XYZ file of C-alpha atoms in Angstrom:
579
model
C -64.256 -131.083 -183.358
C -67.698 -130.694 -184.359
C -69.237 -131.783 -187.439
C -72.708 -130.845 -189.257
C -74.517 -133.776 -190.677
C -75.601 -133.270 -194.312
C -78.803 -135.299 -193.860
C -79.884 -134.199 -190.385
C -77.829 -130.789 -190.257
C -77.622 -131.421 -186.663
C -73.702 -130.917 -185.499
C -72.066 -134.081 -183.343
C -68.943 -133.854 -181.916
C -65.985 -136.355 -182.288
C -62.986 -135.642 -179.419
C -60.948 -138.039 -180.877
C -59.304 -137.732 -183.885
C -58.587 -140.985 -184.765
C -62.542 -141.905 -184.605
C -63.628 -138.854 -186.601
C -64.967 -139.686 -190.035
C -64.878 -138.385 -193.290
C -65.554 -134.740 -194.232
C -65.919 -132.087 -196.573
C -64.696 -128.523 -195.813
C -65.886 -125.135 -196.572
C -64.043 -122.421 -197.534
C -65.321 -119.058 -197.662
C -65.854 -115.133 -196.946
C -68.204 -114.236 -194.398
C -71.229 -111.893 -195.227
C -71.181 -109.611 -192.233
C -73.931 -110.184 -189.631
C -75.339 -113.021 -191.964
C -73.879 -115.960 -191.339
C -75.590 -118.975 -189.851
C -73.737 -119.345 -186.490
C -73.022 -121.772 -183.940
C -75.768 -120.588 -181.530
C -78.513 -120.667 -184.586
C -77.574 -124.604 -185.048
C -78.917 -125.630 -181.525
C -82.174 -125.410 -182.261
C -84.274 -127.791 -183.922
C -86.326 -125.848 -185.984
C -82.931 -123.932 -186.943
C -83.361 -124.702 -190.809
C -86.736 -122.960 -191.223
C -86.122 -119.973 -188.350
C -83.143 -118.457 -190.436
C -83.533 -119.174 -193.862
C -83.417 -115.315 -194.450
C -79.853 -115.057 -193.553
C -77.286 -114.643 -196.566
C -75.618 -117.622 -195.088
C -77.983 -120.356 -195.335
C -77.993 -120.903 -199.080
C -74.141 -121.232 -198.767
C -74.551 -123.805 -195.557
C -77.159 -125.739 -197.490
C -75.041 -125.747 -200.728
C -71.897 -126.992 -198.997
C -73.948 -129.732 -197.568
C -75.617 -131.002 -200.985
C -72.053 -131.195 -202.518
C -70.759 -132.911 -199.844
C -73.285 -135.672 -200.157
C -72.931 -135.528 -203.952
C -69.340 -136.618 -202.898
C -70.545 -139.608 -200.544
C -69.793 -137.242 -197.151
C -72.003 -137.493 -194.574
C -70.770 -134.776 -192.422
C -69.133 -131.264 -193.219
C -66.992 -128.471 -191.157
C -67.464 -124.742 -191.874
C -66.211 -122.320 -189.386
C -68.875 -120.488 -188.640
C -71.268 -122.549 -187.131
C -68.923 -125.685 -186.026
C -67.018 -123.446 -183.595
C -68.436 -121.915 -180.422
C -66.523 -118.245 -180.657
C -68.336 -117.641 -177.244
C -65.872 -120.404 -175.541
C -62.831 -118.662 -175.775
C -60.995 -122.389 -175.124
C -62.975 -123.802 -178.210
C -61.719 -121.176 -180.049
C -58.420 -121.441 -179.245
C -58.481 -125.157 -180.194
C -59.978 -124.297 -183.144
C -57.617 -121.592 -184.617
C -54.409 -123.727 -183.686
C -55.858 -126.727 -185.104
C -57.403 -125.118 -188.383
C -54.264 -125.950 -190.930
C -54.840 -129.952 -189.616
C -58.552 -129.217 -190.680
C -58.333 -128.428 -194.152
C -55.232 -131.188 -194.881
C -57.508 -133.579 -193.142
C -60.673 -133.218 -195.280
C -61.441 -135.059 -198.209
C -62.214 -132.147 -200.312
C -62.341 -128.348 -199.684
C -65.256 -126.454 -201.481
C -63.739 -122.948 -201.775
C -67.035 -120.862 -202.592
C -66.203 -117.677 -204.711
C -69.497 -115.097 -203.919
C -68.627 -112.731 -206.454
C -68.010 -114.494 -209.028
C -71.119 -114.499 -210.719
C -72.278 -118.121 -212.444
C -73.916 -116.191 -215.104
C -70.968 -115.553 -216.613
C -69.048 -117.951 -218.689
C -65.761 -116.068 -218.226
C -62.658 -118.275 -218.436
C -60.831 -118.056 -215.280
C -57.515 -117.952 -217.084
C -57.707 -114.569 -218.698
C -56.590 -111.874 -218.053
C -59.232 -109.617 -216.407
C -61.623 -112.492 -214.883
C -63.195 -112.098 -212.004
C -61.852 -115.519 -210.859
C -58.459 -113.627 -210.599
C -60.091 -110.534 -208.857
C -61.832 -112.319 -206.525
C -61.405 -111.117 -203.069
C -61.173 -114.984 -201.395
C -57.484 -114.725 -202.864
C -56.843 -110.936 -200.871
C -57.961 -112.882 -197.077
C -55.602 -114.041 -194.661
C -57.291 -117.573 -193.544
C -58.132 -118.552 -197.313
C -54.089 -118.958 -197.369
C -53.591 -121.652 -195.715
C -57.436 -123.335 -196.651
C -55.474 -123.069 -200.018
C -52.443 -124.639 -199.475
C -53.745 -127.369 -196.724
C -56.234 -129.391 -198.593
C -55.266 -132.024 -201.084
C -58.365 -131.331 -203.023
C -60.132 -127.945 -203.866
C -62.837 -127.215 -205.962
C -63.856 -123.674 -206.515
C -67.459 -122.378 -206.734
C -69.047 -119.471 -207.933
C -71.930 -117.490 -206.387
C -74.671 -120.008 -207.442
C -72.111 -123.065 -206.514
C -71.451 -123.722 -210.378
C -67.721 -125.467 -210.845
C -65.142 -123.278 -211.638
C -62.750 -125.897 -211.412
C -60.277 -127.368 -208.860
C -56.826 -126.081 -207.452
C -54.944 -128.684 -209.569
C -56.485 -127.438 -212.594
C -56.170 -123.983 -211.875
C -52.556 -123.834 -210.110
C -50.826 -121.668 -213.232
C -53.470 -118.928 -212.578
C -53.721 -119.192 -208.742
C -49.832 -118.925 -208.759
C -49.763 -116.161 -210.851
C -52.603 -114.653 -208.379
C -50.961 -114.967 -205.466
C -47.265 -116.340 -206.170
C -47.582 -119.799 -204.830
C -45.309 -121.881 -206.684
C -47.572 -124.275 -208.888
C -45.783 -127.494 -207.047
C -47.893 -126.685 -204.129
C -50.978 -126.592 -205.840
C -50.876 -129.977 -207.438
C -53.021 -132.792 -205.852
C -51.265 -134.237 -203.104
C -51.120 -136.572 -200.045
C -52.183 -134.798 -197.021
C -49.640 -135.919 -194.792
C -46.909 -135.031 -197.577
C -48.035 -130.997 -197.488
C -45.611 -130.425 -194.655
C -42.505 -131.611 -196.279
C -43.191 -129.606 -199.807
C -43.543 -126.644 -197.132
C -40.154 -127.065 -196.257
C -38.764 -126.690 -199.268
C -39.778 -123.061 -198.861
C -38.024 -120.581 -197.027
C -40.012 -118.198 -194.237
C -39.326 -115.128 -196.275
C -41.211 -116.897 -199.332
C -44.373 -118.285 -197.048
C -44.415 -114.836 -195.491
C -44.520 -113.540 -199.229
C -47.757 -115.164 -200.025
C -49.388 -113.606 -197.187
C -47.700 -110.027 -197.662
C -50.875 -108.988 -199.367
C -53.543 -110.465 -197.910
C -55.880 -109.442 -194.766
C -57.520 -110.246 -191.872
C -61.120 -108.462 -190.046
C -59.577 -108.577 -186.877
C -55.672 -107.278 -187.057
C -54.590 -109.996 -184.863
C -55.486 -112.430 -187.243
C -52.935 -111.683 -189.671
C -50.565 -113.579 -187.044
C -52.659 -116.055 -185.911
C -54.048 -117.267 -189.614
C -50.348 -118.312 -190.410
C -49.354 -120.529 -187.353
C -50.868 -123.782 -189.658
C -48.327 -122.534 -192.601
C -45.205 -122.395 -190.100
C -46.391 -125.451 -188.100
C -46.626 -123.696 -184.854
C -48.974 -122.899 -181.876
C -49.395 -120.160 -179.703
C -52.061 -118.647 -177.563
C -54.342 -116.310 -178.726
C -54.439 -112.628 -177.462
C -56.962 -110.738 -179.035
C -56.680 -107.130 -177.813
C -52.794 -107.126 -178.489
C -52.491 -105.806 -181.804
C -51.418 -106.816 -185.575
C -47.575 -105.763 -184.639
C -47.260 -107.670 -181.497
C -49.167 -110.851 -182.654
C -46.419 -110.909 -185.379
C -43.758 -110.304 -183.171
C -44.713 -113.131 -180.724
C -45.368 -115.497 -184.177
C -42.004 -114.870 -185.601
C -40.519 -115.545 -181.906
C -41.983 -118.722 -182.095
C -40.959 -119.496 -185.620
C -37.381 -119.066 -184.766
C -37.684 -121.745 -181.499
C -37.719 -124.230 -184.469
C -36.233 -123.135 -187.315
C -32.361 -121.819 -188.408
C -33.590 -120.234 -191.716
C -32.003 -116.900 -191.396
C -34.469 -115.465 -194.330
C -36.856 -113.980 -191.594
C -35.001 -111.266 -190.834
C -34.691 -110.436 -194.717
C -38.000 -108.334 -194.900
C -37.965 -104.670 -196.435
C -39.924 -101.477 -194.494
C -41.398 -99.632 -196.164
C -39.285 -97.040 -198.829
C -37.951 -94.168 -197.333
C -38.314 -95.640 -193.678
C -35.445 -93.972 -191.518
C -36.302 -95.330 -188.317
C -34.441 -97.837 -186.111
C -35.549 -101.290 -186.226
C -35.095 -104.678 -184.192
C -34.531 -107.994 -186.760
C -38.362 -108.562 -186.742
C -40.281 -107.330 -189.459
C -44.072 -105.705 -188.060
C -46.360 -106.897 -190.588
C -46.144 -110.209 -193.284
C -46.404 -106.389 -196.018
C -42.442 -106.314 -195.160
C -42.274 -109.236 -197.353
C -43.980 -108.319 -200.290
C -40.489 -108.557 -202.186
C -38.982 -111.418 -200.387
C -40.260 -114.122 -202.582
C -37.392 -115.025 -204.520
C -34.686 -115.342 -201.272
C -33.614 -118.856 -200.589
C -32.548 -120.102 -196.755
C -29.275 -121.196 -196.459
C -27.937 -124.251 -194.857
C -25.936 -123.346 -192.036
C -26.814 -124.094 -188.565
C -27.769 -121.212 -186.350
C -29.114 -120.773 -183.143
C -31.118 -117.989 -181.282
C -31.724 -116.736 -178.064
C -34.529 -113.939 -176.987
C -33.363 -111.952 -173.529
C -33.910 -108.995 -171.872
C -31.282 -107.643 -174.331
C -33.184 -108.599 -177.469
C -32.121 -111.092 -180.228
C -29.384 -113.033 -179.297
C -27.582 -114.819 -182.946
C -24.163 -114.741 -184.649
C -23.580 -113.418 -187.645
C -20.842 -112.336 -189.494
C -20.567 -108.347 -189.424
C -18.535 -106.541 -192.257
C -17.023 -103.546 -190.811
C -17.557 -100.021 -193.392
C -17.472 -96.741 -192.762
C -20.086 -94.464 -194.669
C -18.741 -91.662 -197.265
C -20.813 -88.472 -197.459
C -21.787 -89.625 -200.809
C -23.617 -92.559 -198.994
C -27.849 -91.959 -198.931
C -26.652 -92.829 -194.650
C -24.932 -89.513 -194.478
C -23.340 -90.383 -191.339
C -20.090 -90.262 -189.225
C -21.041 -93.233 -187.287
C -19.730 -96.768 -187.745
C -22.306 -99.170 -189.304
C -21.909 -102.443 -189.930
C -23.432 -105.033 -192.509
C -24.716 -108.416 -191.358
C -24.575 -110.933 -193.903
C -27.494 -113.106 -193.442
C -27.264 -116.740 -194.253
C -30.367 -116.446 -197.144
C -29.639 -115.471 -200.395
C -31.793 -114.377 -203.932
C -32.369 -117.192 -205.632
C -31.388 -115.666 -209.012
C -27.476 -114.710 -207.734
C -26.932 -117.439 -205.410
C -23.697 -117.095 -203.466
C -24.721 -113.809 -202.785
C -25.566 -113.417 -199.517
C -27.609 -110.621 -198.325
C -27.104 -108.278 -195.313
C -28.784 -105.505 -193.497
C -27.352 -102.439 -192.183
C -26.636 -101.947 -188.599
C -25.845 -99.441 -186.116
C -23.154 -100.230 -183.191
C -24.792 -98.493 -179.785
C -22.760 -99.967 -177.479
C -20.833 -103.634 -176.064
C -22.057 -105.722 -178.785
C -25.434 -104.353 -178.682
C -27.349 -103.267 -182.227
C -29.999 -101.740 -183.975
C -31.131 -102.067 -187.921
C -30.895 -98.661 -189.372
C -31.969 -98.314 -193.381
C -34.691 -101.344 -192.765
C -35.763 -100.394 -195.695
C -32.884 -101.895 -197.456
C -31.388 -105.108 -198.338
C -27.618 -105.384 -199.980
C -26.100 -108.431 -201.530
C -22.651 -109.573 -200.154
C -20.277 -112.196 -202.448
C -18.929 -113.940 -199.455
C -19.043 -117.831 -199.407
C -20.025 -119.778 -196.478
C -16.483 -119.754 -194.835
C -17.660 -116.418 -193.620
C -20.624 -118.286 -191.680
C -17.854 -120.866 -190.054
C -14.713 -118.721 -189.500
C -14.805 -117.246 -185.811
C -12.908 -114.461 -187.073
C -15.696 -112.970 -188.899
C -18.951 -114.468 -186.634
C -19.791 -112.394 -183.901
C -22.130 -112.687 -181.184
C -24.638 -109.817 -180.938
C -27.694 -108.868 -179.736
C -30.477 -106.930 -181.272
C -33.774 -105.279 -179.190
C -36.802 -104.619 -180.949
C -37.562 -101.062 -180.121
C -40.914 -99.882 -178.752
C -43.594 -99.564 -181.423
C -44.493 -96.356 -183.079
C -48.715 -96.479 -183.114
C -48.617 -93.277 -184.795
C -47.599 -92.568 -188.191
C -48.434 -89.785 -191.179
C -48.581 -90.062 -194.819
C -49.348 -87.501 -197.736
C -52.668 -86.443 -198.556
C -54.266 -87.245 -201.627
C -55.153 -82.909 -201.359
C -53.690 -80.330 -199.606
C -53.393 -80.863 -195.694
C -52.077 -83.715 -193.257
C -53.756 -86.897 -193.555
C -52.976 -88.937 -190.155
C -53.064 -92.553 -189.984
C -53.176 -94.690 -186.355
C -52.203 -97.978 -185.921
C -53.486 -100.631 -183.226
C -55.753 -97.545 -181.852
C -59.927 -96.917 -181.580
C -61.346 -93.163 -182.287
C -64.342 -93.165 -180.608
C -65.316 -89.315 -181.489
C -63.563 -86.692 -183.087
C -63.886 -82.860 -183.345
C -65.416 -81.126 -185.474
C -67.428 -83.388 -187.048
C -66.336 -82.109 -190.982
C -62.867 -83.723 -190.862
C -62.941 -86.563 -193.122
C -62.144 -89.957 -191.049
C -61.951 -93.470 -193.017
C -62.312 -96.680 -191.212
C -63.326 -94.973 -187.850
C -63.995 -98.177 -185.562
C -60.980 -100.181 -187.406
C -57.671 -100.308 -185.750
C -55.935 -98.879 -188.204
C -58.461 -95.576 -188.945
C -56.580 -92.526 -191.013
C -58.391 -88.536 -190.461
C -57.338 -85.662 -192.759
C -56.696 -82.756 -191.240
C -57.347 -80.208 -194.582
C -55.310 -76.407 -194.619
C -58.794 -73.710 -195.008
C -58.874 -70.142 -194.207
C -62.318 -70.832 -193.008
C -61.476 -74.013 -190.319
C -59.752 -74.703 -187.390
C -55.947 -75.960 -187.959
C -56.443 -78.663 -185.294
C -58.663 -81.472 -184.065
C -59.664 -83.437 -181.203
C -59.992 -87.145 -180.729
C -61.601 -89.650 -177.889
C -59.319 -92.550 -178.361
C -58.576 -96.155 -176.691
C -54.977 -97.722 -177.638
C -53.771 -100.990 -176.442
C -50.645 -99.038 -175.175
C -52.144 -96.899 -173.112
C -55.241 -98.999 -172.092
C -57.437 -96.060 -171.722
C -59.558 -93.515 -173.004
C -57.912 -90.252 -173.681
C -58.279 -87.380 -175.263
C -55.328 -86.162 -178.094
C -55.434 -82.828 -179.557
C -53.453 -82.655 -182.968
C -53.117 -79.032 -184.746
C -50.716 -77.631 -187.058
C -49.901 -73.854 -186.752
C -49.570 -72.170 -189.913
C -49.922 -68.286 -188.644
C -46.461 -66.935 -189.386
C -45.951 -68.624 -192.597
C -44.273 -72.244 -191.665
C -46.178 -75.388 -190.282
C -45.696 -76.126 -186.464
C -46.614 -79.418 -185.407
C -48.031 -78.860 -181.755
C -49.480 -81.974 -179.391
C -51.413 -81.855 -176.437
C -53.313 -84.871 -174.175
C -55.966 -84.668 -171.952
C -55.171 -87.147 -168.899
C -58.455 -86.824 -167.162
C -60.855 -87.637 -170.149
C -63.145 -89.310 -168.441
C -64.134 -86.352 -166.322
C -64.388 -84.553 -169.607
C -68.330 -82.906 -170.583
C -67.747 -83.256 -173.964
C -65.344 -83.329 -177.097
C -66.674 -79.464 -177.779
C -65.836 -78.675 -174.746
C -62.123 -79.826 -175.217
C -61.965 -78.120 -178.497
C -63.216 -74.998 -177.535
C -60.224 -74.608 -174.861
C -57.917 -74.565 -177.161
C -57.100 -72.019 -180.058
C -55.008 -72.431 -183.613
C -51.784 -72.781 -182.630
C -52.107 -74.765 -179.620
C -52.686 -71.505 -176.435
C -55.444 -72.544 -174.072
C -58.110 -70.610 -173.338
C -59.793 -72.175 -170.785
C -56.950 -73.972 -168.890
C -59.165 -75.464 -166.280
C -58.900 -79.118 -167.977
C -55.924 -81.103 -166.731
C -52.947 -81.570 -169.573
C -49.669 -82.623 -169.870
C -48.577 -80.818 -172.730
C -45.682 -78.792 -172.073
C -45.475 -74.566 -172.680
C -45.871 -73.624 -175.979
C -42.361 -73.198 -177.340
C -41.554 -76.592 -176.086
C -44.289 -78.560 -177.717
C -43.637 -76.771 -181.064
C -42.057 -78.277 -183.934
C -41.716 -76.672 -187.564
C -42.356 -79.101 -190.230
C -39.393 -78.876 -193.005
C -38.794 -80.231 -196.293
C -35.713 -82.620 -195.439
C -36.619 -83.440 -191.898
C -38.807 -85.787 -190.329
C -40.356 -85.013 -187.150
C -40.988 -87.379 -184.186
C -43.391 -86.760 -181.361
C -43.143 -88.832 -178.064
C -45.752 -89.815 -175.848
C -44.261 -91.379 -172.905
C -44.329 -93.375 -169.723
C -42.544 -91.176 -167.114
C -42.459 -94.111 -164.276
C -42.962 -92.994 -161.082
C -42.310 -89.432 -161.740
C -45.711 -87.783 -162.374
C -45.998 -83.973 -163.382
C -49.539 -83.698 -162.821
C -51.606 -85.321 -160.201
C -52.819 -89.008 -161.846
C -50.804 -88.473 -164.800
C -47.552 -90.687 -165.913
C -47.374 -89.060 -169.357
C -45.373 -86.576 -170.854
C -45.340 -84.904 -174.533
C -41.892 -84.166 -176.335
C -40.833 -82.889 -179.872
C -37.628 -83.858 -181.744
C -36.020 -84.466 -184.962
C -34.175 -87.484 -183.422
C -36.215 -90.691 -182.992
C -33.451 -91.664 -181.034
C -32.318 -89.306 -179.291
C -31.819 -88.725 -175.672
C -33.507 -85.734 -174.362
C -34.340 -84.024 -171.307
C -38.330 -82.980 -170.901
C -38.665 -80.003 -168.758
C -42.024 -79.559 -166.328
C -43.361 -76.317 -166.419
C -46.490 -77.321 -164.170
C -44.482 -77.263 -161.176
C -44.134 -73.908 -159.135
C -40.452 -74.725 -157.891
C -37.807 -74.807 -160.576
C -38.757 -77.021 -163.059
C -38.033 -80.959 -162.734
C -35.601 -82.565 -165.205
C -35.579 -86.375 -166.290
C -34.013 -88.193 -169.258
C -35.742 -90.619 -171.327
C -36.024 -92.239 -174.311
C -38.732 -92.212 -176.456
C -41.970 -94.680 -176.504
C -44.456 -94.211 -178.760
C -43.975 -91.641 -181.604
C -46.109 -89.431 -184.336
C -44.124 -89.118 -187.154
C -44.963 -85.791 -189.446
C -43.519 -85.587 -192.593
C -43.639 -82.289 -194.932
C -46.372 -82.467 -197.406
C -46.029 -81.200 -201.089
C -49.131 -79.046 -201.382
């Protein structure tokens, strides 16, 4: 661990824990591109070369009220970790939550809010509530972990400390005030157990993180766990492999009671994909019984006890098939007894799938249910492949398209409106005009595909209805330009200069009317070792069945036309728009 010295502001280094000394801890959000780093602290003359940086006033703050408090030596992440060591790093970001509970005092510095004002923190409107340290996801646990904070505003007057403050930081950010009294560090870890997941993962559901990874890796210190970091692998999959490694030590059944989003119709593993699932989890309460798990090449292995119902048509399911509901052992803290259960869908054996994930349903059996081998059933659950495409409406009239866990490089033309461009999760509006094009093209990079590639996304609106059509460009790199893609291509999807290699299939195949009551799914899949074009292992499908099992016809082939089943990967879904 390194350490700045608040006299010398030269950093030391102290290995082993048990010989480090006393220290003061910032907390903080980073001015982009200002910060003092931990390549400008190597040099000697490091205090007078970057005084110009945004950062330095806060770094030379920190270290006057650390000596105020008698501390000779301070941590603040960005210039007591070397991000170039990816190692250091590592250590750093499993080790943070043992950072803040270990320091003597945590100075949470608050940059906008302004000193000048003598606003009481406790109303209403103040910009103490507003601030944006409460919306990050690392200032969680630098919240929690520390026995002491103080708060700071921009010119480092007191605003006061977390003990003080707790009824209007829990009403901020719906940390229950016992957690925000002034505490013995090495007692933090048993008040955290008095929590279930599905409340920790609450306090986080609105928070985020620069990097999308980090919205994983920023709670490990809150669930007492450790796991390598994989930057490159996406917000969904971080989770995923967090909440896998959550489960190794806990029973606490409340992970799996997470909401999607409303109106979500897809089919779902137990997982939730982002700590936003739990935005209305905070009252549920774990139960006691003892469970155990098992991940395999089948999914989720648990027992649970399944109630056994058959939908009417009056049921929002509207189906024929049998579902089942399995009653979780977590419950609502304000109807306890009531255990909840989720919805799910018998495929085959004793394998399932969580339809409705959108919903949660309250079930008054007692815990006999949870010991009776006549109602416990072993089952396993797979987390199906994740969608990095999705579409929501428009604030005006057209398609607005928003990626997850994927990079546009360029688009064409240049007019479409794009928001958060070199973000992974960027969103482009694709507006309905008489005098523009009814489709776009985009130079991506996704982790799934691990490659550039070219997508071209149009809606055909010539004979009255909307037709979703899809086409890919597999050889992008050999590509002149994006013009030159979009100029081979015409409103409705025809090619007019079909020289450029696609995998796309004919046009009444890749067509898809978008309706009122239907949502429609397009596939972009792995085809294995059955390739339809030279150096391609992609093909492009349409349905109205995220599930469903298909056959994709090849119409590049001059013999009659290869068949092969499949099941979807990664999907677009378009929904109809109210214009």
């Amino acid at each position: 661990m390194h350490l700045l010295n608040t006299s010398t502001y030269r950093l030391q280094t102290f290995p082993d824990v048990k010989k480090r000394p006393p220290f003061a801890i910032l907390s903080h959000t980073w001015y982009p591109e200002q910060e003092i780093l931990f390549k400008h602290v190597q040099g000697q003359e490091w205090t007078t070369q970057y005084k110009a940086l945004k950062g330095y006033f806060k770094l030379m703050r920190a270290c006057e009220q650390a000596k105020t408090h008698g501390l000779e030596y301070v941590w603040v992440d960005s210039c007591c970790i070397d991000k170039d060591s990816s190692a250091e790093l590592s250590e750093a970001i499993n080790s943070m939550y043992p950072y803040y509970r270990d320091s003597v005092v945590c100075y949470a510095y608050l940059s906008d809010v302004s000193s000048s004002s003598e606003q009481d923190p406790r109303v209403t409107n103040s910009k103490f509530r507003s601030s944006k340290w409460f919306t990050r996801g690392w200032t969680l646990q630098e919240l929690i972990a520390p026995s002491k904070v103080i708060f700071f505003s921009d010119m480092w007057t007191p605003i006061g400390t977390k003990s003080e403050l707790r009824n209007v930081i829990s009403e901020v950010t719906r940390i229950p005030t016992t957690l925000l009294r002034v505490h013995y560090p090495k007692a933090q870890p048993f008040k955290l157990s008095n929590y279930s997941i599905a409340q920790k993962m609450s306090w986080a559901a609105k928070r985020e993180t620069t990097r999308p990874e980090d919205i994983a890796y920023c709670l490990m210190g809150v669930f007492n766990v450790n796991m390598p970091l994989l930057y490159g692998e996406g917000e969904h999959r971080a989770f995923l492999r967090l909440q896998e490694e959550i489960i190794k030590g806990s029973t606490d059944q409340s992970i799996f009671a997470w909401k999607a989003q409303k109106g979500s119709g897809e089919a779902r593993g137990l997982f939730a994909r982002t700590p936003s699932e739990f935005m209305e989890s905070g009252n549920i309460i774990g139960g006691k019984i003892q469970n155990s798990y098992r991940i395999t090449n089948y999914g989720l292995e648990l027992r649970l006890p399944l109630l056994r119902f058959r939908t009417s048509k009056n049921n929002s399911l509207q189906s024929r098939t049998q579902f089942r509901g399995g009653v979780l052992d977590c419950f609502d803290k304000d109807t306890p007894g009531r255990y909840l259960a989720i919805y799910l869908k018998h495929e085959s054996g004793n394998h399932y799938v969580r339809v409705r994930p959108d919903l949660l349903f309250d079930q008054g059996v007692n815990e006999y249910y949870f010991k009776g081998e006549s109602y416990m059933q072993g089952i396993f659950v797979k987390e199906p492949p994740f969608f990095p495409f999705s579409c929501r409406n428009p604030p005006t009239p057209g398609i607005k398209f928003t990626f997850n866990d994927i990079h546009i490089l360029d688009h064409h033309p240049q007019s479409l409106h794009i928001s958060k461009k070199n973000t992974p999760t960027p969103s482009l509006l694709l507006p309905f005009k008489e005098d523009s094009s009814n489709f776009f093209v985009m130079e991506v990079k996704t982790q799934i595909f691990n490659k550039t590639l070219f997508i071209v996304i149009g809606v055909d609106t010539s004979d009255g209805s909307e037709d979703l059509w899809f086409d890919l460009i597999v050889d992008a790199e050999a590509e002149e330009s994006l013009k030159e893609v979009f100029t081979s291509f015409e409103d409705g999807g025809q090619r007019v200069d079909k020289r450029m290699k696609t995998i796309a299939m004919d046009y009444d195949e890749v067509t898809k009317v978008i309706t009122q009551t239907e949502n429609i799914t397009l596939a972009v899949y792995d085809t294995g070792n059955y390739s339809p074009l030279e150096g391609s292992r992609y093909l492009v499908n349409i349905t109205s069945d995220l599930r469903e099992e298909g056959i994709v016809k090849s119409v590049h082939q001059e013999s009659s036309p290869m068949q092969t089943k499949h099941k979807f990967g990664q999907v677009l879904k378009i929904m109809k728009l109210i214009k």
